[in-house]
Short mmCIF file of C-alpha atoms (C1' of nucleotides) in Angstrom, two decimals:
data_model
loop_
_atom_site.label_atom_id
_atom_site.label_comp_id
_atom_site.label_asym_id
_atom_site.label_seq_id
_atom_site.Cartn_x
_atom_site.Cartn_y
_atom_site.Cartn_z
CA VAL Y 44 167.07 20.17 212.06
CA ILE Y 45 165.38 17.43 209.95
CA GLY Y 46 168.23 15.17 210.36
CA ARG Y 47 168.85 12.35 207.36
CA ARG Y 48 166.80 9.98 206.48
CA LEU Y 49 165.67 6.77 209.10
CA PRO Y 50 167.01 3.39 207.17
CA ARG Y 51 164.67 0.43 206.77
CA SER Y 52 166.06 -0.95 209.55
CA PHE Y 53 164.44 1.66 212.08
CA TYR Y 54 160.97 0.62 211.48
CA GLY Y 55 161.90 -3.63 210.95
CA ARG Y 56 162.28 -3.96 215.16
CA PRO Y 57 158.84 -4.52 217.71
CA VAL Y 58 156.40 -2.11 217.55
CA LEU Y 59 157.00 -1.76 221.56
CA ASP Y 60 160.58 -0.32 220.58
CA VAL Y 61 160.13 2.16 217.56
CA ALA Y 62 157.18 4.02 218.74
CA PRO Y 63 158.69 5.70 222.20
CA ASP Y 64 162.44 6.41 219.69
CA LEU Y 65 159.70 7.90 216.92
CA VAL Y 66 158.85 10.66 219.64
CA GLY Y 67 161.25 13.95 218.41
CA ARG Y 68 161.39 12.51 215.27
CA VAL Y 69 160.40 14.57 211.91
CA LEU Y 70 157.97 13.51 210.10
CA VAL Y 71 158.30 15.04 206.29
CA ARG Y 72 155.11 15.70 203.50
CA ASP Y 73 156.27 16.50 200.22
CA LEU Y 74 153.39 17.65 198.56
CA PRO Y 75 152.51 17.65 194.86
CA ASP Y 76 153.43 20.66 194.49
CA GLY Y 77 156.66 21.42 196.31
CA ILE Y 78 155.75 22.75 199.34
CA ARG Y 79 157.40 20.79 202.52
CA LEU Y 80 155.04 20.47 205.56
CA ALA Y 81 157.78 18.81 208.82
CA VAL Y 82 156.41 18.36 211.88
CA ARG Y 83 158.28 17.36 214.91
CA VAL Y 84 156.34 13.71 216.16
CA VAL Y 85 155.45 14.53 219.96
CA GLU Y 86 153.03 11.42 221.23
CA THR Y 87 152.97 7.95 219.44
CA GLU Y 88 150.57 5.24 219.74
CA ALA Y 89 152.01 0.63 219.94
CA TYR Y 90 149.16 -1.44 217.96
CA ARG Y 91 150.19 -4.75 217.01
CA GLN Y 92 147.76 -8.38 216.54
CA ASP Y 93 147.66 -9.70 220.03
CA ASP Y 94 146.20 -6.13 220.95
CA ALA Y 95 141.69 -6.51 220.69
CA ALA Y 96 142.27 -2.81 220.05
CA SER Y 97 144.81 -3.21 216.89
CA HIS Y 98 142.94 -3.18 213.49
CA SER Y 99 145.05 -6.26 212.48
CA TYR Y 100 143.53 -7.98 215.61
CA ARG Y 101 140.50 -9.74 213.20
CA GLY Y 102 143.30 -10.72 210.65
CA ARG Y 103 143.76 -9.33 207.39
CA THR Y 104 141.03 -8.01 205.23
CA ALA Y 105 141.33 -5.25 201.89
CA ARG Y 106 141.60 -2.17 204.83
CA ASN Y 107 144.02 -3.24 206.89
CA ALA Y 108 146.42 -5.52 204.29
CA THR Y 109 149.67 -2.54 204.45
CA MET Y 110 150.13 -3.51 207.79
CA PHE Y 111 150.58 -7.10 207.19
CA GLY Y 112 153.20 -6.00 204.38
CA PRO Y 113 157.19 -4.97 204.83
CA PRO Y 114 158.39 -2.11 207.61
CA GLY Y 115 158.93 1.31 207.06
CA HIS Y 116 155.66 1.70 204.69
CA LEU Y 117 152.68 4.24 205.62
CA TYR Y 118 149.46 2.64 206.84
CA VAL Y 119 146.16 5.18 206.67
CA TYR Y 120 143.34 4.41 207.63
CA PHE Y 121 139.48 6.26 207.34
CA THR Y 122 137.21 6.79 210.60
CA TYR Y 123 134.40 8.29 212.13
CA GLY Y 124 132.66 8.57 208.16
CA MET Y 125 135.30 12.20 208.13
CA HIS Y 126 139.18 11.62 209.06
CA HIS Y 127 142.03 10.15 208.88
CA CYS Y 128 145.14 8.82 210.71
CA MET Y 129 147.98 8.00 210.00
CA ASN Y 130 150.43 4.86 211.32
CA VAL Y 131 154.55 4.02 210.11
CA VAL Y 132 154.55 -0.26 209.76
CA THR Y 133 156.91 -1.65 212.20
CA SER Y 134 158.09 -5.65 212.58
CA GLY Y 135 155.83 -8.40 211.54
CA ASP Y 136 157.14 -10.11 214.74
CA PRO Y 137 154.75 -10.14 216.63
CA GLY Y 138 152.00 -10.32 214.78
CA ALA Y 139 150.55 -7.47 212.06
CA SER Y 140 151.72 -3.93 213.90
CA ALA Y 141 151.88 -0.60 213.23
CA VAL Y 142 152.99 2.80 214.96
CA LEU Y 143 149.92 5.52 215.36
CA ILE Y 144 151.15 8.97 214.96
CA ARG Y 145 149.13 10.68 217.41
CA ALA Y 146 150.34 14.32 216.78
CA GLY Y 147 152.91 17.05 215.51
CA GLU Y 148 154.64 20.52 216.45
CA PRO Y 149 154.59 22.29 213.28
CA LEU Y 150 158.11 22.98 211.84
CA LEU Y 151 157.50 23.74 208.34
CA GLY Y 152 155.16 24.58 206.18
CA LEU Y 153 153.09 26.28 208.14
CA GLU Y 154 150.96 28.23 206.36
CA ALA Y 155 150.01 25.35 203.93
CA MET Y 156 148.88 23.13 206.28
CA ARG Y 157 146.88 26.58 208.83
CA ARG Y 158 145.14 26.39 204.94
CA HIS Y 159 144.17 22.95 205.07
CA ARG Y 160 142.88 23.34 208.67
CA SER Y 161 140.66 26.22 207.90
CA GLY Y 162 142.84 28.27 209.48
CA ARG Y 163 143.24 27.47 213.00
CA PRO Y 164 145.81 28.58 215.60
CA ILE Y 165 148.96 26.60 215.68
CA ARG Y 166 148.69 24.85 218.96
CA ASP Y 167 145.78 23.12 217.40
CA LEU Y 168 147.08 22.43 213.67
CA CYS Y 169 148.69 18.46 214.55
CA ARG Y 170 147.02 17.77 218.18
CA GLY Y 171 145.24 14.57 217.59
CA PRO Y 172 145.61 12.05 214.51
CA GLY Y 173 142.60 13.36 212.68
CA ARG Y 174 144.53 16.72 212.40
CA LEU Y 175 147.62 15.74 211.97
CA CYS Y 176 146.43 14.09 208.77
CA GLN Y 177 144.49 17.05 207.71
CA ALA Y 178 147.05 19.28 207.94
CA LEU Y 179 149.94 16.90 205.95
CA ALA Y 180 147.09 16.69 203.07
CA VAL Y 181 147.67 12.67 203.87
CA ASP Y 182 144.88 10.34 203.63
CA ARG Y 183 143.59 7.23 201.66
CA ASP Y 184 145.71 7.59 198.66
CA LEU Y 185 149.10 7.66 200.68
CA ASP Y 186 148.56 4.15 202.18
CA GLY Y 187 150.86 1.37 201.42
CA ALA Y 188 153.40 4.41 200.71
CA ASP Y 189 157.80 3.46 201.27
CA LEU Y 190 159.01 5.91 203.98
CA VAL Y 191 162.00 4.63 202.87
CA GLY Y 192 163.88 6.04 199.65
CA VAL Y 193 162.26 8.06 197.48
CA GLY Y 194 159.25 9.28 198.38
CA PRO Y 195 156.98 11.70 199.19
CA VAL Y 196 156.09 10.85 202.61
CA TRP Y 197 159.22 10.15 205.18
CA VAL Y 198 160.71 11.01 208.50
CA GLY Y 199 164.38 12.39 209.27
CA ALA Y 200 166.08 11.30 212.29
CA GLY Y 201 166.33 14.53 214.38
CA ARG Y 202 168.44 16.45 216.38
CA GLY Y 203 169.13 18.55 218.70
CA ILE Y 204 167.82 17.98 222.80
CA PRO Y 205 166.52 14.41 223.06
CA PRO Y 206 162.51 14.24 224.21
CA SER Y 207 161.58 13.14 227.63
CA VAL Y 208 159.09 10.26 227.27
CA VAL Y 209 156.56 9.21 229.40
CA VAL Y 210 153.97 5.95 228.81
CA THR Y 211 150.42 6.37 229.54
CA ARG Y 212 147.47 4.68 228.91
CA ARG Y 213 145.89 4.67 224.99
CA ILE Y 214 143.70 7.54 224.01
CA GLY Y 215 139.96 6.74 222.27
CA ILE Y 216 139.64 2.81 223.18
CA ARG Y 217 137.88 0.72 224.81
CA ARG Y 218 139.01 -3.39 224.32
CA ASP Y 219 142.52 -3.81 226.37
CA ALA Y 220 142.45 0.22 227.03
CA ASP Y 221 144.72 -0.61 230.07
CA ARG Y 222 147.93 -1.35 227.98
CA PRO Y 223 150.09 0.84 228.51
CA TRP Y 224 151.36 1.63 224.83
CA ARG Y 225 150.91 5.67 223.89
CA PHE Y 226 154.41 7.16 224.31
CA VAL Y 227 153.80 12.07 224.62
CA GLU Y 228 156.29 14.18 224.89
CA SER Y 229 155.76 14.94 228.72
CA SER Y 230 156.83 18.59 228.39
CA SER Y 231 155.00 19.73 224.20
CA PRO Y 232 152.29 22.05 224.53
CA PHE Y 233 151.25 20.07 220.62
CA ALA Y 234 150.53 16.87 222.10
CA SER Y 235 146.71 15.56 222.42
CA GLY Y 236 144.55 14.22 225.12
CA PRO Y 237 144.06 15.24 228.61
CA ALA Y 238 146.53 17.40 230.50
CA GLY Y 239 146.41 14.26 232.71
CA ALA Y 240 147.22 12.30 229.82
CA ARG Y 241 150.48 14.44 229.56
CA ALA Y 242 151.45 12.64 232.88
CA GLY Y 243 153.17 8.97 233.01
CA SER Y 244 155.59 6.96 233.85
CA PRO Y 245 159.30 8.14 232.19
CA THR Y 246 161.30 5.47 229.68
CA ARG Y 247 164.43 5.25 229.71
CA PRO Y 248 166.59 7.88 228.01
CA SER Y 249 167.25 6.90 224.82
CA ARG Y 250 170.46 7.42 223.11
CA ARG Y 251 170.25 9.29 219.81
"C1'" DC M 133 139.26 24.27 231.67
"C1'" DC M 134 135.26 20.38 231.31
"C1'" DA M 135 131.22 17.62 229.63
"C1'" DT M 136 128.37 16.16 225.86
"C1'" DA M 137 126.00 16.22 221.61
"C1'" DG M 138 126.85 15.33 216.80
"C1'" DA M 139 128.46 14.80 212.54
"C1'" DT M 140 129.30 10.81 209.12
"C1'" DC M 141 130.00 7.03 206.34
"C1'" DG M 142 132.94 2.30 205.00
"C1'" DG M 143 133.83 -1.70 207.10
"C1'" DC M 144 132.01 -5.94 209.43
"C1'" DT M 145 129.22 -8.58 213.08
"C1'" DG V 28 123.03 -2.65 211.31
"C1'" DC V 29 126.29 -1.13 214.67
"C1'" DC V 30 130.13 0.86 216.03
"C1'" DG V 31 134.08 3.57 215.64
"C1'" DA V 32 142.87 4.06 217.39
"C1'" DT V 33 138.06 11.53 215.84
"C1'" DC V 34 137.22 16.57 215.75
"C1'" DT V 35 133.85 20.59 216.74
"C1'" DA V 36 130.77 23.47 219.14
"C1'" DT V 37 128.43 24.96 222.43
"C1'" DG V 38 127.33 25.52 227.33
"C1'" DG V 39 129.04 25.49 232.24
"C1'" DC V 40 132.20 26.54 235.72
#
DNA sequence: CCATAGATCGGCT
DNA sequence: GCCGATCTATGGC
């Protein structure tokens, strides 16, 4: 179900190619105590440097430094004084870019995720970027972690039925809000946002 | 289901 | 100072 660990070349492409291609993949988190957590990615968003909504827009700082590094690393940031969000760094062309992982369908380690999320119902464990990080125990300590090779966070190729992905505007931003850079598995109850945000234009079916 | 308020703090204007 | 790539609780339909 998880499939093989995706190689560096998967991440070293333009963010608008990687973001939709991550939908349907399996995000794996190996906890220090040996427990494996895994979710099927159902929602992503693209951010790149020529984009006013992106953390990289105003140039490199201590916080966003990972976005300016090589592809295939985790960019984790802290926001609203209490939440973390996790991204995957992609090619630096055009400019520092990353994919925000917004939601996932729990596959493995549901009990541990539930503990991290105060016993919330399964549908609410990973529905939203802050919730996802809480369920997977991801915080700034994992900023910069390499997804390729040995490491506690990685992405498996996934198997089975390819997802049907639709494109919409991104959620929760004001600047450059009209860019159609959010990619959702339209039929998934584990995707975030209002119900209407699950409709959109279909992307071209990707071979997998 | 939808709308809104409050929490809470690091980063940057 | 201001404001977030957010979440939860609460109140209304």
